[in-house]
Short mmCIF file of C-alpha atoms in Angstrom, two decimals:
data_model
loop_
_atom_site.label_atom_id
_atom_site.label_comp_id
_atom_site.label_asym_id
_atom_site.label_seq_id
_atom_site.Cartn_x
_atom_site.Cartn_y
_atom_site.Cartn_z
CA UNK A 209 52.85 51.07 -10.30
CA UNK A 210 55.28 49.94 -13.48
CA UNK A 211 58.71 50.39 -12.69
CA UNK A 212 60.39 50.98 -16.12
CA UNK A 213 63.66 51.66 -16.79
CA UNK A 214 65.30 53.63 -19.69
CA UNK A 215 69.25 52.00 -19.71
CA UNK A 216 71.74 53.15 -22.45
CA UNK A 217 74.59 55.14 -24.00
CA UNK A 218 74.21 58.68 -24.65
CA UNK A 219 71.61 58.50 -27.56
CA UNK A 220 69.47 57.39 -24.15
CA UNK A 221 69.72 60.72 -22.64
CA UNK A 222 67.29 62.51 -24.97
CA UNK A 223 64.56 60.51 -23.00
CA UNK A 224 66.37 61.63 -19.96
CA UNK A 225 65.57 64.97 -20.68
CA UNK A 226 62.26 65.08 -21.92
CA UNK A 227 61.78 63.34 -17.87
CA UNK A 228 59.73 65.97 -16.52
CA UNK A 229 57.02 66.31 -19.64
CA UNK A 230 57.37 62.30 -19.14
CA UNK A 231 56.82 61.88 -15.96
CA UNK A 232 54.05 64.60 -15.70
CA UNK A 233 51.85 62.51 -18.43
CA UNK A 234 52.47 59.28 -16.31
CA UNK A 235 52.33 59.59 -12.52
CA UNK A 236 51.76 55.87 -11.86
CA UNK A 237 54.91 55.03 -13.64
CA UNK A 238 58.30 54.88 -11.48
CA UNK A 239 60.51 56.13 -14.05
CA UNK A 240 64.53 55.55 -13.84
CA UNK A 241 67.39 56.09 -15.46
CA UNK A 242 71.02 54.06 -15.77
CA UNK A 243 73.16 55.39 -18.50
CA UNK A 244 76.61 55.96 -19.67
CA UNK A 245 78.73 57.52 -22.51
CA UNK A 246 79.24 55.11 -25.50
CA UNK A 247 82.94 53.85 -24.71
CA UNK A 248 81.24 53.27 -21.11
CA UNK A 249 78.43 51.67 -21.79
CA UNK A 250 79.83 49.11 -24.13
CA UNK A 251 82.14 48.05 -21.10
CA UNK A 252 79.26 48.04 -18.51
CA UNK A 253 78.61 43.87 -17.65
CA UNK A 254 75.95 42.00 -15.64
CA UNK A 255 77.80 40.29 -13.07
CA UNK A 256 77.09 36.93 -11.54
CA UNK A 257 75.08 38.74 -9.10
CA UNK A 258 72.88 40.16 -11.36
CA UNK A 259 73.96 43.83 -11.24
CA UNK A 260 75.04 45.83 -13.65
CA UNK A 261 78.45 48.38 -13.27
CA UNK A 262 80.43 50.15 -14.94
CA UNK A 263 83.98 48.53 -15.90
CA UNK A 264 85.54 49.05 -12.19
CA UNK A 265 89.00 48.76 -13.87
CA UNK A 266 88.26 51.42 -16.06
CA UNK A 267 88.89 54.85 -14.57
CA UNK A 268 87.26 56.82 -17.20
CA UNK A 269 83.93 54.78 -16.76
CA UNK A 270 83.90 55.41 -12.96
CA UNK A 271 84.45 58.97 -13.39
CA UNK A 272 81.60 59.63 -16.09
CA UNK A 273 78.99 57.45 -13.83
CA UNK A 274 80.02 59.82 -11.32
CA UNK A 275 79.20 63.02 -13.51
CA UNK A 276 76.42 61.35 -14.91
CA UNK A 277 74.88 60.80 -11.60
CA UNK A 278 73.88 57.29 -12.07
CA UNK A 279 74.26 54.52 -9.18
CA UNK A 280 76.98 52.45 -9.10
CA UNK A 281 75.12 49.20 -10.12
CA UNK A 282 71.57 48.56 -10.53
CA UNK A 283 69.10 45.39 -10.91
CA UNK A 284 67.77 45.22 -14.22
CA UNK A 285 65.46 42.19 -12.77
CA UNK A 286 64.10 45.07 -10.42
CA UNK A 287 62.25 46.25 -13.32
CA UNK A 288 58.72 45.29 -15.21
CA UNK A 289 59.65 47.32 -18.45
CA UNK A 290 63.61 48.17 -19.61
CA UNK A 291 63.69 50.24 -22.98
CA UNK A 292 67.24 49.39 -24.17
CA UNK A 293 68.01 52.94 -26.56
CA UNK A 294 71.47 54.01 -28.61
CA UNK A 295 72.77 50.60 -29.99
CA UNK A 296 73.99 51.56 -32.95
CA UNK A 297 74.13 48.16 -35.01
CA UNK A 298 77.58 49.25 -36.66
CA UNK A 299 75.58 51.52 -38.87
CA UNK A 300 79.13 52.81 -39.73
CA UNK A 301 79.97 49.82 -41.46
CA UNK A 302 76.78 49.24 -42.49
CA UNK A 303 77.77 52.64 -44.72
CA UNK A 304 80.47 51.11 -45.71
CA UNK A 305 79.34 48.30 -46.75
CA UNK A 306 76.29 49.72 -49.07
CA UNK A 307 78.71 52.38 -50.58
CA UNK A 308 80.24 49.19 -52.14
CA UNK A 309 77.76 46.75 -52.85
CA UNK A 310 74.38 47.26 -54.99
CA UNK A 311 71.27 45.06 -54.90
CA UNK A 312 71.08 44.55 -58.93
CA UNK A 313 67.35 44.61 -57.73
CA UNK A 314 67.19 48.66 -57.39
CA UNK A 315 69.28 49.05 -60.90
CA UNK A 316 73.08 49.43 -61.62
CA UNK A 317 75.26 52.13 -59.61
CA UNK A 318 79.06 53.14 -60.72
CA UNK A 319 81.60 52.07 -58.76
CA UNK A 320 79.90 49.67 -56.63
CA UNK A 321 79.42 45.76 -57.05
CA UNK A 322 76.39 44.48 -58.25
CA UNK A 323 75.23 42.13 -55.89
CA UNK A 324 71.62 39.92 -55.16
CA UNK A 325 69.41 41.40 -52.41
CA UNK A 326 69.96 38.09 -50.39
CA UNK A 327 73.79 38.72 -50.24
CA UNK A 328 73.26 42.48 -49.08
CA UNK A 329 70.98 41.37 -46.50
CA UNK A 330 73.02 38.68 -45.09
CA UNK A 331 75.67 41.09 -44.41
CA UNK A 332 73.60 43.62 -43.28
CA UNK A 333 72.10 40.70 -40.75
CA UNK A 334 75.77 40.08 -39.80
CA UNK A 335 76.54 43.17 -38.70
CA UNK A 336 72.76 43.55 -36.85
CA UNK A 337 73.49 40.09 -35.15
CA UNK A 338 77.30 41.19 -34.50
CA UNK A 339 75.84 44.10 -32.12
CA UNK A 340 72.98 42.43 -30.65
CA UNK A 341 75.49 39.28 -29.40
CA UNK A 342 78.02 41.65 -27.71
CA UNK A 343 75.15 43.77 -25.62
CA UNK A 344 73.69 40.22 -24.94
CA UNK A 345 77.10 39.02 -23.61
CA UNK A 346 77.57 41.94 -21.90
CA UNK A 347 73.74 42.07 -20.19
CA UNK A 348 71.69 39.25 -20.60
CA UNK A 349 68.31 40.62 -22.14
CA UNK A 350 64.76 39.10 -22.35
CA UNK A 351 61.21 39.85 -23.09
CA UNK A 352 60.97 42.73 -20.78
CA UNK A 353 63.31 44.71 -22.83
CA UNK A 354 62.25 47.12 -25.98
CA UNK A 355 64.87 48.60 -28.10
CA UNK A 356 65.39 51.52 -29.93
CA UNK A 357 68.37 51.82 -31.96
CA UNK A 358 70.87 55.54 -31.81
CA UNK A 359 69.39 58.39 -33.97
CA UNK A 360 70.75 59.04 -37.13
CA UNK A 361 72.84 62.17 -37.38
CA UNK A 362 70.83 64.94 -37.77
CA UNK A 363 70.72 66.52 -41.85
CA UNK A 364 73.88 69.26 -41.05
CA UNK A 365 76.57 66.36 -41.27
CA UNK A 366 75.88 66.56 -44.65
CA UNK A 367 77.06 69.79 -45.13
CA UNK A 368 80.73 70.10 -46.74
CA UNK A 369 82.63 72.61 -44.76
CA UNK A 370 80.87 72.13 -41.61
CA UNK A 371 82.70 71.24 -38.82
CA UNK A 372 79.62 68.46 -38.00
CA UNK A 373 80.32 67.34 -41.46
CA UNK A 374 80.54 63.49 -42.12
CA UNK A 375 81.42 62.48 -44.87
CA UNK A 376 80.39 58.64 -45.37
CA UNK A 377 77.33 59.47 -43.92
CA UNK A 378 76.56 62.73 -46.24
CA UNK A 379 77.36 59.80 -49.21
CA UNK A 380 75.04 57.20 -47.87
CA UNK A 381 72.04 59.91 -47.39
CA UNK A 382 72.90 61.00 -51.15
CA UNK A 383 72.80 57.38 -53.13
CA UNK A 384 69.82 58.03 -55.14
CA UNK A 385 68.12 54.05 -53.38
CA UNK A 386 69.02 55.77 -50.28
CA UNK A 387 65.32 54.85 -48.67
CA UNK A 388 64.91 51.65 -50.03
CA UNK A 389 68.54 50.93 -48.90
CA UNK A 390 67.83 52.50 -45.20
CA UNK A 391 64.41 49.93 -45.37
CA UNK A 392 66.55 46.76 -46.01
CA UNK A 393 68.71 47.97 -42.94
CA UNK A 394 66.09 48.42 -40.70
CA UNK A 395 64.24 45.62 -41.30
CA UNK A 396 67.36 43.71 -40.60
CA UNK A 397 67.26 45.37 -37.19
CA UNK A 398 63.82 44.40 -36.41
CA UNK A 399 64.49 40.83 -37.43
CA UNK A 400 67.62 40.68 -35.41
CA UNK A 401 65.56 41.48 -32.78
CA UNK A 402 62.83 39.42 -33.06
CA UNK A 403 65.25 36.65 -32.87
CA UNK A 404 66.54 37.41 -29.46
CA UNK A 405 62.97 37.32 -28.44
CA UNK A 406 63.04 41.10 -28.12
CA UNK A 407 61.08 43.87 -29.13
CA UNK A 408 62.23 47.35 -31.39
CA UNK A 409 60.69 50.56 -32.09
CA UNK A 410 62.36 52.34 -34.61
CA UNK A 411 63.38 55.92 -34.60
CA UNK A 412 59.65 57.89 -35.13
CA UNK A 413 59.49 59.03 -38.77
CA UNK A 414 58.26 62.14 -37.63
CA UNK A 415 62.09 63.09 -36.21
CA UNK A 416 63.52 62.12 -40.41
CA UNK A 417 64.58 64.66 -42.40
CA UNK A 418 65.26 61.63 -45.03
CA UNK A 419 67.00 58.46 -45.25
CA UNK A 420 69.46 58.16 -42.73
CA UNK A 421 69.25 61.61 -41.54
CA UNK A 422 67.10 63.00 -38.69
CA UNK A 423 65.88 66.45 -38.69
CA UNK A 424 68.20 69.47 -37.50
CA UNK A 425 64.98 71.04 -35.24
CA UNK A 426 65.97 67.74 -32.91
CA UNK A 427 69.77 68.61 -32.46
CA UNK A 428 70.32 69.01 -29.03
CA UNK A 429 73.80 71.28 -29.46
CA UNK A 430 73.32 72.23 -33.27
CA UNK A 431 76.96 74.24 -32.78
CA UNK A 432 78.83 71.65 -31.84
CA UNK A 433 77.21 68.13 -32.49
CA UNK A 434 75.44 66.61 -35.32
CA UNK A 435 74.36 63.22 -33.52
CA UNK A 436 72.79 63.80 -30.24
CA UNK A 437 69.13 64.99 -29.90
CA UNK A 438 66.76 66.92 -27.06
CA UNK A 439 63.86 66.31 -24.97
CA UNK A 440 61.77 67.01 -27.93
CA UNK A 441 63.08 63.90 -29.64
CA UNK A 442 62.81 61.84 -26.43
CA UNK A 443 59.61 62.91 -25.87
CA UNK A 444 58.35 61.23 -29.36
CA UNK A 445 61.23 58.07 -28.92
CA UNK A 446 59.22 57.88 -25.74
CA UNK A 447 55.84 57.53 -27.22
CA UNK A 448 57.27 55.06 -30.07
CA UNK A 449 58.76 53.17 -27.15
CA UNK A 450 55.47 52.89 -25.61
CA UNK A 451 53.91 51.83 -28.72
CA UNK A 452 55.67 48.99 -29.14
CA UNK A 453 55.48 47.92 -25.32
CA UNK A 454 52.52 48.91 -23.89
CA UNK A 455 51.48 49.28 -20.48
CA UNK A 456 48.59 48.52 -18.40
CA UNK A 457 46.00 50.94 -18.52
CA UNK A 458 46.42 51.96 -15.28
CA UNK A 459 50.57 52.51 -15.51
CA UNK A 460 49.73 54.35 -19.21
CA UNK A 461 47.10 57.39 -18.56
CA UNK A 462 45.87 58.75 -21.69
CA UNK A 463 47.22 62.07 -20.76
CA UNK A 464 49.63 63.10 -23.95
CA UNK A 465 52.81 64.01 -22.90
CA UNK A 466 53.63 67.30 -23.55
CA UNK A 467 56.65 69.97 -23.38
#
């Protein structure tokens, strides 16, 4: 049986709930889950034993691993598979940072700086490399592990006058290179990964509304949150996850997984 482990921030608990249709289309697969809030899981370290905790001098961490329901510290080297989901590779900055710079490649665009492709991707790699060295300081990672970066927010943070609305990322999903902008990005990602020896799925295309934006039918809370999706959504990050770490034949059944 392949113990496999999804570990992550909230963007992770999408996969958490799509467990049962999960765990119904694999029953040779041992199937856990070790996750925290953002702020928490950025301060959850590997000790020198090996286990990984929440910050025990942070109260707030130790009171949403309680609500969460997680254990208190758990072997990552107890695992065969670990799919790493919710890093968010400073896409915020990343917004930033092509709001004001233009790869002369894709054409002139007011008010930004006209800059070569290579100098846009080096930053972009900075930021991708920035992100991958803290979680790697944090909790050592290795071939075992598969990532998937966070979701984008879902299409209705676009919207002005919505209380989900945001606006740098409304601007980002509106620059008319938006996808081939979004492309450089994410293959920055995959190479930053690559690097650390480790492997990425991407978010599944099917869950896109367009560039940097995933579709609203995935919204978990659609009243009250733009960024976190359901079970549907984890069912399909699942899959993708899958995809790009496959198990034996006899830990992966054939049977689809299904709501």
């Amino acid at each position: 049986m392949t113990r496999l482990l999804i570990l992550g921030n909230s963007h992770a608990a999408a996969l958490r709930r799509a467990f049962p249709a999960i765990t119904a289309a694999h029953p040779d697969m041992d199937l856990c889950f070790w996750g925290l809030p953002g702020g928490a899981f950025a301060k959850a370290r590997t000790g020198p034993d090996g286990l990984l905790r929440p910050d025990p001098t942070d109260r707030i961490s130790l009171r949403k691993a309680a609500h969460w329901g997680i254990a208190p510290e758990i072997d990552l080297t107890a695992f065969d598979q670990i799919f790493l989901v919710g890093l968010r590779f400073n896409l915020q900055r990343v917004h930033s940072l092509l709001h004001a710079l233009q790869p002369l490649d894709l054409g002139r665009r007011p008010g930004a700086l006209g800059v070569s492709d290579s100098l846009l991707r080096a930053a972009l790699r900075a930021e991708v490399d920035s992100c991958l060295a803290a979680q790697m300081d944090r909790t050592p990672l290795g071939p075992r592990v598969t990532l998937m970066p966070a979701p984008y927010p879902a299409a209705a943070v676009t919207q002005t006058g919505s209380p989900l609305y945001e606006p740098l990322t409304a601007g980002t999903a509106a620059l008319p290179d938006a996808a081939a902008l979004m492309a450089l990005y994410e293959a920055e990602i995959t190479a930053g990964a690559a690097r650390h020896g480790l492997r990425l799925a991407l978010q599944p295309r099917a869950t896109l509304a367009t560039a940097f934006l995933s579709a609203d039918r995935y919204l978990d809370d659609p009243t009250r949150d733009g960024r976190h999706l359901n079970a549907d959504y984890g069912r399909l990050a699942f899959r993708a996850l899958l995809d790009a770490a496959p198990l034996s034949p006899s830990a992966a059944p054939a049977a689809p997984i299904t709501a």
